[in-house]
Short mmCIF file of C-alpha atoms in Angstrom, two decimals:
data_model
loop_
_atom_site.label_atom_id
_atom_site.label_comp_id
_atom_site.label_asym_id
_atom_site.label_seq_id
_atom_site.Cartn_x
_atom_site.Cartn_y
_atom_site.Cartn_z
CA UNK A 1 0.00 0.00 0.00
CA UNK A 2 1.40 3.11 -1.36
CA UNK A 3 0.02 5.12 1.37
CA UNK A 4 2.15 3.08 4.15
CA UNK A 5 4.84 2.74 2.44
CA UNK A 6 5.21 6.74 2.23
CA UNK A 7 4.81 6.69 5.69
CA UNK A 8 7.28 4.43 6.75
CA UNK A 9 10.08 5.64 4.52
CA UNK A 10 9.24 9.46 5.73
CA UNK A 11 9.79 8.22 9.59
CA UNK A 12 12.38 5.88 8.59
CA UNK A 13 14.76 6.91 11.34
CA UNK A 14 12.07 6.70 13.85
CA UNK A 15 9.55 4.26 13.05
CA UNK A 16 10.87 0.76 14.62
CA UNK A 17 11.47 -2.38 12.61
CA UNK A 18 8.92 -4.71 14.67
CA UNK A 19 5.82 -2.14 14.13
CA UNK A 20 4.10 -3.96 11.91
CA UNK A 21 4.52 -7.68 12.98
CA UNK A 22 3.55 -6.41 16.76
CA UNK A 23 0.59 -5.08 15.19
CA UNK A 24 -0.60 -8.12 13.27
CA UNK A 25 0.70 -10.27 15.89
CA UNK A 26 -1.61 -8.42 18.32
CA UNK A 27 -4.34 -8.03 16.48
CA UNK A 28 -4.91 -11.52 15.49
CA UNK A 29 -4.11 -12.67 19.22
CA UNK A 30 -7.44 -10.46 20.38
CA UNK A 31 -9.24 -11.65 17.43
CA UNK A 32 -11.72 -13.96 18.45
CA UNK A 33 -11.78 -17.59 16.23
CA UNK A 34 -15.45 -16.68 14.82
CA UNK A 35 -14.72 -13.57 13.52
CA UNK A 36 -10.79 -15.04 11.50
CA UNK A 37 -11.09 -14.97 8.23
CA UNK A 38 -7.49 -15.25 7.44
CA UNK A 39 -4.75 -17.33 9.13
CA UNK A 40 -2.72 -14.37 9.75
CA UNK A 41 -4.23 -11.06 8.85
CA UNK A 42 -6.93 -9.57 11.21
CA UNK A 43 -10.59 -9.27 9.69
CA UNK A 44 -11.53 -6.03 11.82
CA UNK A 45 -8.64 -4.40 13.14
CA UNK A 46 -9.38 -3.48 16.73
CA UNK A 47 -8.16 0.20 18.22
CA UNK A 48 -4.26 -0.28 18.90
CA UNK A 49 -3.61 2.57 21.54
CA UNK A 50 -0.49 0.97 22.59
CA UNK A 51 0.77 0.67 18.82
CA UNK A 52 -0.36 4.75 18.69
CA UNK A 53 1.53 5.73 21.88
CA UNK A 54 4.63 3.69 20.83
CA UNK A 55 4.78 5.96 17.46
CA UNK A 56 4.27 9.18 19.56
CA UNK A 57 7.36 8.38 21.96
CA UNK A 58 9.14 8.80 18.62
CA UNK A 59 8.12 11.90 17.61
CA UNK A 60 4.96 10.73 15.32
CA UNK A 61 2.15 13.19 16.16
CA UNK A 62 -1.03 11.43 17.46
CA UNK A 63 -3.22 11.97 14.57
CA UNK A 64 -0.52 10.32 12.09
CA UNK A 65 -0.23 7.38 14.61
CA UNK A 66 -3.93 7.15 14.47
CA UNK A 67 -4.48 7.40 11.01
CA UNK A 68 -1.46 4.37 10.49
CA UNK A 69 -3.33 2.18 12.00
CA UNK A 70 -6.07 2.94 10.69
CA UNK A 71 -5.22 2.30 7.50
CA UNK A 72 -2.83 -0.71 8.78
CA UNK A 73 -7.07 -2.35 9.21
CA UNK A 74 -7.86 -0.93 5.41
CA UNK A 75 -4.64 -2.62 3.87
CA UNK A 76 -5.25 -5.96 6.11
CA UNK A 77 -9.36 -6.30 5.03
CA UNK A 78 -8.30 -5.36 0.86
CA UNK A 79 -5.56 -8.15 1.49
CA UNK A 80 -7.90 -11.16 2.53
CA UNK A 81 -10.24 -10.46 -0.21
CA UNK A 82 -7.23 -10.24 -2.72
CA UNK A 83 -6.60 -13.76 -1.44
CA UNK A 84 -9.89 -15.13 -1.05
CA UNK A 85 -10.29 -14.27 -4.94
CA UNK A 86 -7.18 -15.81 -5.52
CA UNK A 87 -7.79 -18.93 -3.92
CA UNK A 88 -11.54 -18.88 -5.02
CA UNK A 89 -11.14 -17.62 -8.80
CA UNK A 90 -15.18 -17.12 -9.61
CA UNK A 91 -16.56 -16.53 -6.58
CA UNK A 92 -17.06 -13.75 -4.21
CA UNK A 93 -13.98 -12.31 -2.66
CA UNK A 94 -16.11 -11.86 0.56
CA UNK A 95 -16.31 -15.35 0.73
CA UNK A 96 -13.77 -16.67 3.09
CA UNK A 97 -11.73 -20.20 3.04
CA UNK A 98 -12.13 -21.35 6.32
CA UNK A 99 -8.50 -22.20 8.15
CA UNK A 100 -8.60 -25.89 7.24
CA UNK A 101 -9.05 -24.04 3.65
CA UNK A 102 -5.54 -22.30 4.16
CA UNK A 103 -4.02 -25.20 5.62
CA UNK A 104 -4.23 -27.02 2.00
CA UNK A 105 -2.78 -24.34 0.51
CA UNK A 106 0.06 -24.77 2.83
CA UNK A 107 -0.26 -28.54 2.28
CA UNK A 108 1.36 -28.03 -1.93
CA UNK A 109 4.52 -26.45 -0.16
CA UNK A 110 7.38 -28.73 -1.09
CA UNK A 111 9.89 -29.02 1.59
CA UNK A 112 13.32 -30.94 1.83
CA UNK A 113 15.51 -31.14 5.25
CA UNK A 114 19.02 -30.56 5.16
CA UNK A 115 21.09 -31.02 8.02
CA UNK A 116 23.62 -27.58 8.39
CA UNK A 117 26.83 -27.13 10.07
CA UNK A 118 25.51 -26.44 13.57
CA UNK A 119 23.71 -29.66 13.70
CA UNK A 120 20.44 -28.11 12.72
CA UNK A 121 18.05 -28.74 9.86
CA UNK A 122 17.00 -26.77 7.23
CA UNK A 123 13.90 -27.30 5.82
CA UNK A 124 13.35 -24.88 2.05
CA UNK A 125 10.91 -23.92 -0.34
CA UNK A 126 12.03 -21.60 -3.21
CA UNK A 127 14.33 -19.00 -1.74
CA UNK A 128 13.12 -19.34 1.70
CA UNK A 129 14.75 -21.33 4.56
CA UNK A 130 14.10 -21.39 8.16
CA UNK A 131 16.37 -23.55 10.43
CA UNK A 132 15.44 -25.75 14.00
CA UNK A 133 18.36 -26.94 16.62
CA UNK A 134 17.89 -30.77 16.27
CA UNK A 135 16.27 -30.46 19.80
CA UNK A 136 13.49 -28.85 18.47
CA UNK A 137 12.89 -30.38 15.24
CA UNK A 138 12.63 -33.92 16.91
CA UNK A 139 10.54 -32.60 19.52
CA UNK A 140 7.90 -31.01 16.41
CA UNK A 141 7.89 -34.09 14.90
CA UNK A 142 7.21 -36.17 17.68
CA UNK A 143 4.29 -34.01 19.00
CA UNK A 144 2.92 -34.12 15.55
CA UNK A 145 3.17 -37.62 14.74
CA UNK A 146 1.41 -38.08 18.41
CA UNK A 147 -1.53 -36.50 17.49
CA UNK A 148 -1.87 -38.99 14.59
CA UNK A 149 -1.39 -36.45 11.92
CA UNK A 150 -0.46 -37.43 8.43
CA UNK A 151 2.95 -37.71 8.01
CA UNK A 152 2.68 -36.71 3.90
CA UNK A 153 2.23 -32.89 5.37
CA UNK A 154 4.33 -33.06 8.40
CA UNK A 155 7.18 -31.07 6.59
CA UNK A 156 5.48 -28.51 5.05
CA UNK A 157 3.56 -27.62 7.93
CA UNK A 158 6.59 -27.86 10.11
CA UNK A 159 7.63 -25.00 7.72
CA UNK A 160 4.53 -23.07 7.42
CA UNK A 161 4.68 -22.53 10.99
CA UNK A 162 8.40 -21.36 11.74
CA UNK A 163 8.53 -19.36 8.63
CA UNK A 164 5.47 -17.67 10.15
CA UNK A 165 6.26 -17.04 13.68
CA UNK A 166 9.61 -16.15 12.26
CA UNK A 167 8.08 -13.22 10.24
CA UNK A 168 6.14 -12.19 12.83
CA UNK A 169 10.01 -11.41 15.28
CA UNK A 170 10.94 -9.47 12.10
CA UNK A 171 14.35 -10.04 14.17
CA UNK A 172 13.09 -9.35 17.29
CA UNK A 173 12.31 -12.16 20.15
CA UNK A 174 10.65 -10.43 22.85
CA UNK A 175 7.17 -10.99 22.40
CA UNK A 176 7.72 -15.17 22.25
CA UNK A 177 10.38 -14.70 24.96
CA UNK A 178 9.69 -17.48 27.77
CA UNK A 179 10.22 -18.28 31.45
CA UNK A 180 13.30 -19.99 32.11
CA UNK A 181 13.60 -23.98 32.72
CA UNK A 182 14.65 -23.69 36.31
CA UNK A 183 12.02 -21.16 37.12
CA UNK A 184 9.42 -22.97 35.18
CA UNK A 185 10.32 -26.41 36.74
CA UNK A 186 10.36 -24.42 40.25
CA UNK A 187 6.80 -23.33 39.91
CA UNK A 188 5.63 -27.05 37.97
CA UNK A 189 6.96 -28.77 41.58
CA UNK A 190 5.02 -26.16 43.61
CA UNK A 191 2.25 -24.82 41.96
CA UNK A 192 1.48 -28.00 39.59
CA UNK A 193 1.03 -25.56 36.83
CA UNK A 194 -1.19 -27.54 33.84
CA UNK A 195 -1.21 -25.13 31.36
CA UNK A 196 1.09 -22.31 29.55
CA UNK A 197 -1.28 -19.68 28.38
CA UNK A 198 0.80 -17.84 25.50
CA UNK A 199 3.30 -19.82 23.95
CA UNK A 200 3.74 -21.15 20.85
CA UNK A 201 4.93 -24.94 19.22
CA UNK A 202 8.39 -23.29 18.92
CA UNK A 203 8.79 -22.57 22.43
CA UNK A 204 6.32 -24.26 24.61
CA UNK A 205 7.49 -26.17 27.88
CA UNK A 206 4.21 -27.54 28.77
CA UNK A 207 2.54 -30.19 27.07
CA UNK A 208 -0.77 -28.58 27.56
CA UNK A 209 -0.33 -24.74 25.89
CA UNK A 210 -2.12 -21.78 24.37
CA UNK A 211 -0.98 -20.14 21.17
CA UNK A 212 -1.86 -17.37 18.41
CA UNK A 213 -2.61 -19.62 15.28
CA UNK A 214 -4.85 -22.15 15.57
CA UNK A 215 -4.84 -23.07 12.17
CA UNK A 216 -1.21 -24.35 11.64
CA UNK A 217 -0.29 -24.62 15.46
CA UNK A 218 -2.59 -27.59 16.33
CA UNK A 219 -0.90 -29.59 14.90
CA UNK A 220 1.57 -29.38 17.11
CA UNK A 221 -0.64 -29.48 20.47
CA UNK A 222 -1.91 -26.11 20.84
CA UNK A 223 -5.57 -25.51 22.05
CA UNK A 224 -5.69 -21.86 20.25
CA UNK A 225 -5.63 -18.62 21.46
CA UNK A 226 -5.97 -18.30 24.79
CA UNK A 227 -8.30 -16.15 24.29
CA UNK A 228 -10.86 -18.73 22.81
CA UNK A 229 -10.03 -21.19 25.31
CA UNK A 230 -10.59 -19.15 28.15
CA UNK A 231 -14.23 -18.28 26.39
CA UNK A 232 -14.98 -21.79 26.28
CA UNK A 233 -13.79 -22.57 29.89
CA UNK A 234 -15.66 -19.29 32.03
CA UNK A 235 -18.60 -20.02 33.03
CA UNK A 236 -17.91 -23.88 33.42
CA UNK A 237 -16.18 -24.16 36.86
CA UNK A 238 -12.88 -24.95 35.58
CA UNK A 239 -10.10 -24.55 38.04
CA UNK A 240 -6.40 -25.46 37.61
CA UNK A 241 -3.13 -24.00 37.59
CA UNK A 242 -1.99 -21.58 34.60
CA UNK A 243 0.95 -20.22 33.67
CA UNK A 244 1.11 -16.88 31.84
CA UNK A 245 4.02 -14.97 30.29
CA UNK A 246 1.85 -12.58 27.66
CA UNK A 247 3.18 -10.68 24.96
CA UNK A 248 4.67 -7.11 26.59
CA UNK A 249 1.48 -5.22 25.04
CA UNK A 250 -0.78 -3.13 26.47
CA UNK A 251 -3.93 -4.16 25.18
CA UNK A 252 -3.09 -8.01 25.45
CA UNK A 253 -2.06 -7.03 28.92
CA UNK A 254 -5.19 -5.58 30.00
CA UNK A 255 -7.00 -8.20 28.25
CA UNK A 256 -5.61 -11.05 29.90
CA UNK A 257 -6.08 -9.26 33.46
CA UNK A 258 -10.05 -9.26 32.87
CA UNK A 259 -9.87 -12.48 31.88
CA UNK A 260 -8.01 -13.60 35.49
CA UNK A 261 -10.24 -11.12 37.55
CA UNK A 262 -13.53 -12.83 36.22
CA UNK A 263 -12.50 -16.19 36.20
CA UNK A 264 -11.72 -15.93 39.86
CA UNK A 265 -14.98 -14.37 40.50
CA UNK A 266 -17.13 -16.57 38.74
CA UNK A 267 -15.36 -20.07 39.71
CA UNK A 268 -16.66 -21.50 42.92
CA UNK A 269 -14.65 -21.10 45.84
CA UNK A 270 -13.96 -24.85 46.70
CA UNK A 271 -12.31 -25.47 42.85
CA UNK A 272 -9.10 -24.73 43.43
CA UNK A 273 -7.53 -21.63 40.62
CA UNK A 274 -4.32 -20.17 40.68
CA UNK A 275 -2.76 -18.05 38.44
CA UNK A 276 1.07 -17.10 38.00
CA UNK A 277 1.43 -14.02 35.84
CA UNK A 278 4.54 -12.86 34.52
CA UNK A 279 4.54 -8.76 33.41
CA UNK A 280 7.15 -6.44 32.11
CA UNK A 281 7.69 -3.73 35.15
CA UNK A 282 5.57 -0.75 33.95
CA UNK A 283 3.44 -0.03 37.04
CA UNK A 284 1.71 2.61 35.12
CA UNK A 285 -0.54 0.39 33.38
CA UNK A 286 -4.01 -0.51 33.93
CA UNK A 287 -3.31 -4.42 33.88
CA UNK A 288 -0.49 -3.80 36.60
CA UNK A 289 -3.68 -1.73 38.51
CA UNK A 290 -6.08 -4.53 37.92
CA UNK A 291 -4.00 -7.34 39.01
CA UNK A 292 -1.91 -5.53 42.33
CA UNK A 293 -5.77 -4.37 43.37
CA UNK A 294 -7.08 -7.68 42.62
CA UNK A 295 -8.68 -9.89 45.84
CA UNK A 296 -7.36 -12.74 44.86
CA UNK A 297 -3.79 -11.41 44.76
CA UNK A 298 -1.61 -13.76 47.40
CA UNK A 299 1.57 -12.46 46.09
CA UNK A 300 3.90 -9.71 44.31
CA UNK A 301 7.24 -10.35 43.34
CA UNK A 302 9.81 -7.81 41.59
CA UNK A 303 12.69 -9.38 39.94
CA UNK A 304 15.43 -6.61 39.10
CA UNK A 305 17.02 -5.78 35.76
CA UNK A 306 19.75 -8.03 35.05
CA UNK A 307 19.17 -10.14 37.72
CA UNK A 308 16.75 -12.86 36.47
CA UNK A 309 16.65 -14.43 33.01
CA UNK A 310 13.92 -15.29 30.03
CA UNK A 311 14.49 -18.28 27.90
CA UNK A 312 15.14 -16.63 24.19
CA UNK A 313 12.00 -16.53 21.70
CA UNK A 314 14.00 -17.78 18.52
CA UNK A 315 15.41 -20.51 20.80
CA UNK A 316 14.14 -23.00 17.86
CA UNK A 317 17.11 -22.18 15.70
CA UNK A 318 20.24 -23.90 16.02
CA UNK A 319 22.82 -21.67 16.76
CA UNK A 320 20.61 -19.97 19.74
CA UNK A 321 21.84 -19.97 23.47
CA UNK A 322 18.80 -20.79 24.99
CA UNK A 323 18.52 -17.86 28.17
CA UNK A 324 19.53 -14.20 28.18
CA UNK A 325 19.60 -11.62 30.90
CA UNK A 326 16.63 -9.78 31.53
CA UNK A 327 17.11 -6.46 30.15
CA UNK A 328 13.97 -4.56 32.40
CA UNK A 329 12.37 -5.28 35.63
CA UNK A 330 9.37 -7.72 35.74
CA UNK A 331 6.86 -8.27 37.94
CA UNK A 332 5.03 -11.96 38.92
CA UNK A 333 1.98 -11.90 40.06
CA UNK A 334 0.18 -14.87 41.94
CA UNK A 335 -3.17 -14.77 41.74
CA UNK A 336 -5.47 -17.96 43.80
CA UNK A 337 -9.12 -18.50 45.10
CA UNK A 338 -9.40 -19.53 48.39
CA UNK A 339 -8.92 -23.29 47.58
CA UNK A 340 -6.26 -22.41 44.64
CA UNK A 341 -4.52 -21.06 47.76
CA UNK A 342 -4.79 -23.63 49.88
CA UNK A 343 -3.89 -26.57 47.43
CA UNK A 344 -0.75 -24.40 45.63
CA UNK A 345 0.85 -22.43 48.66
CA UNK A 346 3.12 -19.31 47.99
CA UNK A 347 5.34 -18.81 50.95
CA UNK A 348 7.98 -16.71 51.72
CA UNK A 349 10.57 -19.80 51.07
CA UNK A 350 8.89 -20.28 47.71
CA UNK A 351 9.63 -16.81 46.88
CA UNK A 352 13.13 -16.83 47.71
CA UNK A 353 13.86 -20.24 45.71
CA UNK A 354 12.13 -19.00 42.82
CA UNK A 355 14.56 -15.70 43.27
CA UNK A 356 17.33 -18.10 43.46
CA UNK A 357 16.46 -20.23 40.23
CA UNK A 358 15.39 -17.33 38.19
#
């Protein structure tokens, strides 16, 4: 779109690389499964005020920030029906393929491993490449072939979704950076944590895990979008013990938080619901206000800059170290009803081990 592409190269010195895949990895993370009508680009693009404040710390006047996005929506809704006419040649471009739809298309990919020099594998189509650590590509497969998936697709799928989780870091890791092993085994032992609530195949500790893209992504495990799981499951008296490391975005943020507060009020009080949140340490946010003035709140911990660690998002690829200082402050959060906090008990000794491990 001629129109963005003016305004990028005009702000070129300001505008940061990762503004576009935070936006459409944002978007379609809020977008609810009814409403998708593309695997990756958002039908109905939903106000972005964090994307809009993010331009203005750089100079970008409000009403240019606002009008980006706004046509960021435009571009996106034009796209899907360029390529629901494409993959439907003679009928209505408003006419959606559903996601098993797009999954064929992914399904004519031709894809052939290669192992490379840092005992990784390759796996190509055309020009593009994406690379796993060994680790991880045995670990894929082995999920996938679990699930009793058809091994004819396995590869090209396996491609479909790195390539696309890859385009969405544009380079940068930080929103699929994870918890680290020890700290995640710490709070597994203590808090019998069932379920990772943003994660994705490429970097998902749990067995059990929510993740952006339903469409590819199950068939590596994932139950979807947290946000459509957690639709499904209020209401129903599920209780459990959830892990949850969201993307550092304000409106995912705050979205997440409701979702916590009103699952806690509407679960009865003798199934047992706890809730370990992981937050970036901006205590100027309204998720940071709903969560410290929650009443289910057992527990706040601060872990200082530098002195905890986050397992890296791109920790798929071969030649990745797999944990990297902490480069802010974070805040965890440990939110229980009263039988969540009698069951899964945060005391002062479990703080100061998780300190330790972190």
């Amino acid at each position: 779109d001629e129109a963005i592409g003016t305004f990028c190269r005009s702000h070129a010195q300001r505008v940061p690389d990762c503004v576009i895949p935070r936006w459409l990895f944002t978007q379609k993370l809020l977008e609810l499964a009814p409403d998708s009508k593309d695997p990756v680009l958002p039908s109905s693009a939903l106000p972005d005020a964090g994307l809009e404040h993010e331009l203005a710390k750089v100079g970008i006047s409000r009403s240019d920030a606002k009008s980006f996005c706004k046509k960021l929506g435009r571009l996106a809704a034009d796209k899907i029906k360029e390529l629901n006419a494409l993959r439907n040649p003679g009928t209505s471009s408003d006419s959606p393929k559903t996601m098993s739809d797009a999954v064929e298309e992914e399904d004519k990919v031709v894809v052939v491993p290669s192992t490379t020099q840092s005992g990784g594998i390759t796996l190509s189509y055309k020009d593009r490449s994406v690379s796993l650590s060994k680790h991880s590509y045995d670990l894929l497969c082995e999920t996938y072939r679990s699930l009793g998936h058809d091994e004819e697709n396995l590869l090209n799928r396996l491609f479909s979704l790195t390539a696309r989780y890859e385009m969405l870091g544009n380079g940068s890791e930080g929103l699929h950076a994870g918890l680290g092993q020890d700290g995640f085994r710490h709070l597994q032992e203590n808090l019998g944590l069932e379920r990772e609530c943003f994660a994705s195949p490429l970097n998902r500790t749990l067995p059990n895990y929510c993740s952006a893209f339903m469409d590819i992504d199950r068939f590596f495990g994932s139950s979807g979008s947290f946000f459509d799981f957690s639709e499904s499951a209020l209401g129903k008296g599920h209780g459990g013990s959830y892990e949850m490391n969201p993307p550092f975005v304000e409106e995912v943020l705050l979205a997440t938080a409701r979702i916590v507060e009103n699952w806690l009020e509407i679960t009865p009080q003798d199934v047992p619901l706890s809730f370990t949140i992981f937050l970036p340490g901006w205590d100027d946010t309204p998720a940071y206000d709903v969560f410290s003035r929650s009443r289910f709140r057992r527990k706040l911990m601060e872990l200082a800059k530098g002195e905890h660690t986050y397992r890296r998002g791109f920790r798929h690829r071969p030649e990745h170290h797999d944990e990297t200082i902490a480069y802010c402050k974070s805040f965890v959060f440990f939110l229980q009803n009263d039988a969540g906090a009698a069951k899964w008990q945060v005391t002062d000794g479990f703080d100061s081990e998780l300190r330790r491990v972190m």
